[in-house]
Coordinates of C-alpha atoms in Angstrom, one line a residue:
M1 CA -23.5 -16.3 -2.3
I2 CA -21.5 -13.2 -1.5
A3 CA -18.7 -14.3 -3.9
T4 CA -21.3 -14.8 -6.6
L5 CA -23.1 -11.4 -6.0
L6 CA -19.7 -9.6 -5.9
A7 CA -18.1 -11.7 -8.7
L8 CA -14.9 -10.4 -10.1
V9 CA -15.3 -9.3 -13.8
L10 CA -12.2 -9.2 -15.8
Q11 CA -11.6 -7.2 -18.9
S12 CA -11.4 -9.6 -21.7
T13 CA -8.0 -8.8 -23.3
S14 CA -5.0 -11.0 -23.9
Q15 CA -3.0 -8.7 -21.7
I16 CA -5.2 -9.0 -18.7
D17 CA -5.6 -12.8 -19.3
A18 CA -1.9 -13.1 -19.1
L19 CA -2.0 -11.7 -15.6
V20 CA -5.2 -13.2 -14.2
P21 CA -6.4 -16.7 -15.0
K22 CA -9.6 -16.8 -17.1
G23 CA -12.7 -17.5 -15.0
T24 CA -11.1 -16.4 -11.8
H25 CA -13.5 -15.2 -9.1
P26 CA -12.9 -13.7 -5.7
K27 CA -13.3 -15.8 -2.6
V28 CA -14.4 -14.1 0.6
I29 CA -12.0 -15.1 3.3
A30 CA -13.2 -12.9 6.1
E31 CA -15.9 -10.4 6.7
G32 CA -17.8 -8.4 9.3
F33 CA -15.1 -5.8 9.8
R34 CA -15.7 -2.0 10.0
F35 CA -13.0 -0.8 7.5
T36 CA -10.2 -3.0 6.3
E37 CA -6.8 -1.5 5.2
G38 CA -3.1 -2.1 5.0
P39 CA -2.9 -5.8 4.0
V40 CA 0.6 -7.2 3.9
W41 CA 2.1 -10.7 3.7
A42 CA 4.2 -11.0 6.8
P43 CA 7.6 -12.7 6.9
E44 CA 6.2 -15.5 9.1
G45 CA 3.9 -16.5 6.2
I46 CA 0.6 -15.0 7.3
L47 CA -1.6 -12.1 6.2
I48 CA -1.6 -9.0 8.4
F49 CA -4.2 -6.3 8.0
S50 CA -5.8 -3.5 9.9
D51 CA -9.3 -2.4 10.7
I52 CA -8.9 1.3 11.2
L53 CA -12.3 2.0 12.7
A54 CA -12.0 -1.0 15.1
D55 CA -8.5 0.3 16.1
T56 CA -7.1 -3.2 15.6
I57 CA -4.4 -5.1 13.6
Y58 CA -5.4 -8.7 12.7
K59 CA -3.5 -11.7 11.5
L60 CA -5.4 -14.2 9.4
E61 CA -4.9 -17.8 10.6
I62 CA -6.7 -20.5 8.5
D63 CA -9.2 -17.9 7.3
K64 CA -9.9 -16.8 10.8
P65 CA -9.0 -13.3 12.0
V66 CA -7.0 -13.2 15.2
V67 CA -6.3 -9.9 17.1
L68 CA -2.6 -9.1 16.8
V69 CA -2.5 -5.5 18.1
K70 CA -5.2 -3.5 20.0
P71 CA -5.2 -0.6 20.3
S72 CA -3.4 0.0 17.0
H73 CA -3.6 3.8 17.2
R74 CA -5.6 3.7 14.0
T75 CA -2.9 2.0 12.0
I76 CA -3.5 2.2 8.3
G77 CA -0.4 1.5 6.1
I78 CA 1.7 -1.6 7.1
T79 CA 4.9 -3.0 5.6
Y80 CA 8.1 -4.9 6.7
D81 CA 11.7 -4.0 6.2
A82 CA 14.5 -6.3 5.1
H83 CA 15.2 -7.2 8.7
K84 CA 11.5 -8.4 9.1
R85 CA 10.5 -5.5 11.3
R86 CA 7.0 -4.3 11.0
I87 CA 6.6 -0.6 10.1
V88 CA 3.2 1.1 10.4
C89 CA 1.5 4.5 9.8
Q90 CA -0.5 5.5 12.9
Q91 CA -3.1 8.1 12.2
E92 CA -3.9 8.7 15.9
T93 CA -0.3 9.5 16.9
R94 CA 0.5 11.1 13.4
S95 CA 3.6 9.0 13.2
V96 CA 5.5 6.2 11.4
V97 CA 6.5 3.5 14.0
R98 CA 8.7 0.4 13.7
R99 CA 8.3 -2.7 15.9
E100 CA 11.7 -4.0 16.8
L101 CA 12.5 -7.7 16.9
D102 CA 12.6 -7.6 20.7
G103 CA 9.0 -6.3 20.8
S104 CA 9.9 -2.6 21.6
F105 CA 8.8 0.3 19.4
T106 CA 10.7 3.1 17.7
T107 CA 9.1 6.2 16.4
L108 CA 10.8 6.8 13.0
A109 CA 9.0 10.1 12.1
D110 CA 6.4 12.3 13.8
K111 CA 7.6 15.8 12.8
F112 CA 9.1 17.6 9.9
D113 CA 10.8 21.0 10.2
G114 CA 9.7 21.2 13.8
K115 CA 6.0 20.7 13.0
R116 CA 3.8 17.6 13.5
L117 CA 3.0 15.5 10.5
N118 CA -0.5 15.3 9.2
A119 CA -1.6 11.7 9.4
P120 CA 0.9 9.3 7.7
D121 CA -1.0 6.9 5.4
D122 CA 1.1 4.5 3.5
V123 CA 4.7 3.3 3.8
V124 CA 7.2 1.3 1.8
A125 CA 10.7 0.1 2.7
R126 CA 13.6 -0.3 0.3
S127 CA 16.0 -3.3 0.8
D128 CA 18.8 -0.9 1.7
G129 CA 17.0 0.5 4.7
N130 CA 15.5 3.7 3.2
I131 CA 11.8 4.2 4.1
Y132 CA 9.2 6.3 2.2
F133 CA 5.8 7.4 3.4
T134 CA 2.9 9.6 2.4
D135 CA 1.4 12.2 4.7
P136 CA -2.0 13.4 3.5
S137 CA -4.5 15.2 5.8
F138 CA -7.6 13.0 5.2
A139 CA -7.9 12.0 8.8
L140 CA -6.9 15.4 10.3
R141 CA -9.2 18.2 11.5
P142 CA -8.2 21.4 9.6
E143 CA -7.4 23.3 12.8
A144 CA -5.0 20.5 13.8
K145 CA -2.9 20.7 10.6
E146 CA 0.6 22.1 11.2
Q147 CA 2.2 21.3 7.8
T148 CA 1.3 23.7 5.0
F149 CA 1.2 20.9 2.5
D150 CA 0.5 17.1 2.2
G151 CA 3.9 15.6 1.6
V152 CA 5.9 12.6 0.6
Y153 CA 8.9 11.8 2.8
R154 CA 12.0 9.7 3.0
I155 CA 13.5 8.3 6.2
S156 CA 17.2 7.5 5.6
P157 CA 18.9 4.5 7.2
S158 CA 20.4 6.9 9.7
G159 CA 17.0 8.2 10.6
T160 CA 17.0 11.6 8.9
V161 CA 13.6 12.6 7.6
T162 CA 13.6 14.6 4.3
L163 CA 10.9 15.9 2.1
V164 CA 10.6 14.1 -1.3
S165 CA 7.7 16.2 -2.7
K166 CA 5.1 18.7 -1.6
T167 CA 3.4 19.0 -5.0
F168 CA 0.7 16.4 -4.3
A169 CA -2.9 17.3 -3.5
K170 CA -3.4 14.1 -1.4
P171 CA -0.5 11.6 -1.7
N172 CA -1.5 8.1 -0.8
G173 CA -0.2 4.7 -2.0
L174 CA 3.4 3.9 -2.8
A175 CA 5.3 1.1 -4.5
F176 CA 8.7 0.3 -5.9
S177 CA 9.7 -1.1 -9.2
P178 CA 11.3 -4.6 -9.0
D179 CA 14.8 -3.2 -9.2
E180 CA 13.9 -0.4 -6.7
K181 CA 15.1 2.3 -9.1
T182 CA 11.6 3.7 -9.5
L183 CA 9.3 4.9 -6.8
Y184 CA 5.6 5.2 -7.7
V185 CA 3.3 7.5 -5.6
N186 CA -0.4 8.0 -6.3
D187 CA -2.6 11.1 -5.7
T188 CA -6.1 10.3 -4.6
V189 CA -7.6 13.7 -5.4
R190 CA -6.0 14.1 -8.9
Q191 CA -6.5 10.4 -9.7
Q192 CA -2.9 10.1 -11.0
I193 CA 0.2 8.0 -10.4
Y194 CA 3.6 9.8 -10.4
A195 CA 7.0 8.2 -10.7
F196 CA 10.4 9.2 -9.3
D197 CA 13.9 8.0 -10.2
V198 CA 15.7 6.7 -7.1
A199 CA 19.5 6.9 -6.9
A200 CA 21.7 4.2 -5.3
D201 CA 21.7 6.0 -2.0
G202 CA 17.9 6.3 -2.0
T203 CA 17.5 9.9 -3.1
P204 CA 14.5 10.4 -5.3
S205 CA 14.5 12.8 -8.3
N206 CA 12.8 13.5 -11.6
E207 CA 9.1 13.6 -10.4
R208 CA 6.9 12.9 -13.4
L209 CA 3.4 11.8 -14.3
F210 CA 3.2 8.1 -14.9
A211 CA -0.5 7.3 -15.5
F212 CA -4.1 8.5 -14.9
V213 CA -6.3 6.3 -12.7
T214 CA -9.8 7.4 -13.8
G215 CA -13.2 6.0 -14.6
E216 CA -16.9 6.4 -14.0
L217 CA -17.3 3.7 -11.4
A218 CA -16.7 4.1 -7.7
G219 CA -13.2 4.0 -6.3
Q220 CA -10.0 6.1 -6.1
P221 CA -6.2 5.7 -6.1
N222 CA -5.2 4.3 -2.7
G223 CA -3.3 1.0 -2.4
M224 CA -0.7 0.2 -4.9
K225 CA 1.7 -2.7 -5.6
V226 CA 4.0 -4.0 -8.4
D227 CA 4.4 -7.5 -9.8
R228 CA 7.7 -9.1 -10.8
S229 CA 7.2 -8.1 -14.4
G230 CA 7.1 -4.5 -13.3
N231 CA 3.3 -4.0 -13.9
V232 CA 1.8 -1.5 -11.6
Y233 CA -1.5 -2.4 -9.8
C234 CA -3.5 0.5 -8.3
T235 CA -6.9 0.7 -6.7
G236 CA -9.2 3.1 -8.6
P237 CA -12.6 3.4 -10.2
G238 CA -14.0 -0.1 -10.6
G239 CA -11.5 -2.0 -8.5
I240 CA -7.8 -2.5 -9.3
Q241 CA -6.4 -0.9 -12.5
I242 CA -3.2 -2.4 -14.0
F243 CA -0.5 -0.5 -16.0
K244 CA 2.6 -1.6 -17.9
P245 CA 6.0 -0.3 -16.7
S246 CA 5.6 2.2 -19.5
G247 CA 2.5 3.6 -18.0
K248 CA 0.2 2.1 -20.6
Y249 CA -3.2 0.9 -19.3
I250 CA -3.5 -2.9 -19.4
G251 CA -6.9 -3.6 -17.8
L252 CA -9.2 -3.7 -14.8
I253 CA -9.8 -6.2 -12.1
Y254 CA -13.4 -5.2 -11.3
L255 CA -14.9 -5.6 -7.8
A256 CA -18.3 -4.0 -6.9
P257 CA -17.3 -2.8 -3.4
V258 CA -14.8 0.0 -3.3
V259 CA -11.3 -1.5 -2.9
S260 CA -9.1 0.4 -0.3
N261 CA -6.0 -1.7 -0.5
F262 CA -4.5 -5.1 -1.4
C263 CA -1.3 -7.1 -1.4
F264 CA 0.4 -10.0 -3.1
G265 CA 1.0 -13.0 -0.8
N266 CA 1.0 -16.7 -0.1
N267 CA 4.2 -18.8 -0.5
D268 CA 4.6 -17.9 -4.2
F269 CA 3.2 -14.4 -4.0
K270 CA 0.6 -15.4 -6.6
T271 CA -2.4 -14.6 -4.5
L272 CA -4.0 -11.1 -4.3
Y273 CA -5.5 -10.3 -0.9
I274 CA -8.0 -7.5 -1.3
A275 CA -9.4 -5.2 1.4
A276 CA -12.8 -3.8 0.4
G277 CA -14.8 -2.1 3.2
S278 CA -15.9 -4.8 5.7
T279 CA -14.6 -7.7 3.7
L280 CA -11.4 -9.4 2.7
Y281 CA -11.1 -11.3 -0.6
E282 CA -8.4 -13.5 -2.2
M283 CA -7.8 -14.4 -5.9
A284 CA -5.1 -16.1 -7.9
V285 CA -2.9 -14.3 -10.3
N286 CA -0.4 -15.6 -12.9
V287 CA 2.5 -13.2 -12.2
A288 CA 3.9 -13.1 -8.7
G289 CA 4.1 -9.9 -6.8
M290 CA 7.1 -8.4 -5.1
P291 CA 7.6 -9.1 -1.4
P292 CA 8.1 -6.1 0.9
A293 CA 11.7 -4.6 1.0
T294 CA 13.0 -6.9 -1.7
N295 CA 15.1 -6.1 -4.8
F296 CA 14.3 -8.3 -7.7
S297 CA 17.9 -9.4 -8.0
Q298 CA 17.5 -11.0 -4.5
L299 CA 14.8 -13.3 -5.8
K300 CA 17.0 -14.9 -8.5

């Protein structure tokens, strides 16, 4: 019934039909949460996601949520690096933290220029060990803010934290192009996606506007992913908006509840797992997404 009431409506164009099978509808796979976020397909072949307000990270086993981490320190963004280590953004501790393979934890970033970060939100890892995260102040009381801007940062393989950009109003979701030479970052307030060129050593440059994520329906730029053809998927008004690598708008995957985040997953990465408020959905797609911390050349 829920799947029928909240049926996914696809824009009827040949471009969107090439990406999403005609007649596809969402399937509710779990519900009853407080606020779902940070879905990621873990290396062990399961879906990991967080419930920020419940202070919990879950894993989904046979469509049944099982507590993985509690308390999660209000984990929001989650990814994995090339060594299968989980990296999370913790709003409560205002830090980016990595879980090592032995079960211990390493704080990768909690300060910049001697001042505490705002509240790290989303994080991506490059296959060479570089890590990038956004640090908006959505979850921070104004009097607790120490940084004078909401920044985008890079953590080098050696652990050095450097500023990528401080020009964003509220930076949020990030994603890499399949060859990892382009970093996409969206701005929730401005409803835009920006692109950066990324050098071989991981240094970003040439910040530029990539696309507008606008519309009259509910929703904002938040979660963002890229498929293996280089198409950019971004939450926004109406659900998930899709853009070509050139920045040209392709179409909309419409979902009535506001979508906070999503990921590609399953064994072939041809399933979208969608976090929308209290509910998780899944739907099939035609073009596989990129696994975390993977260069497309590694998939051939």
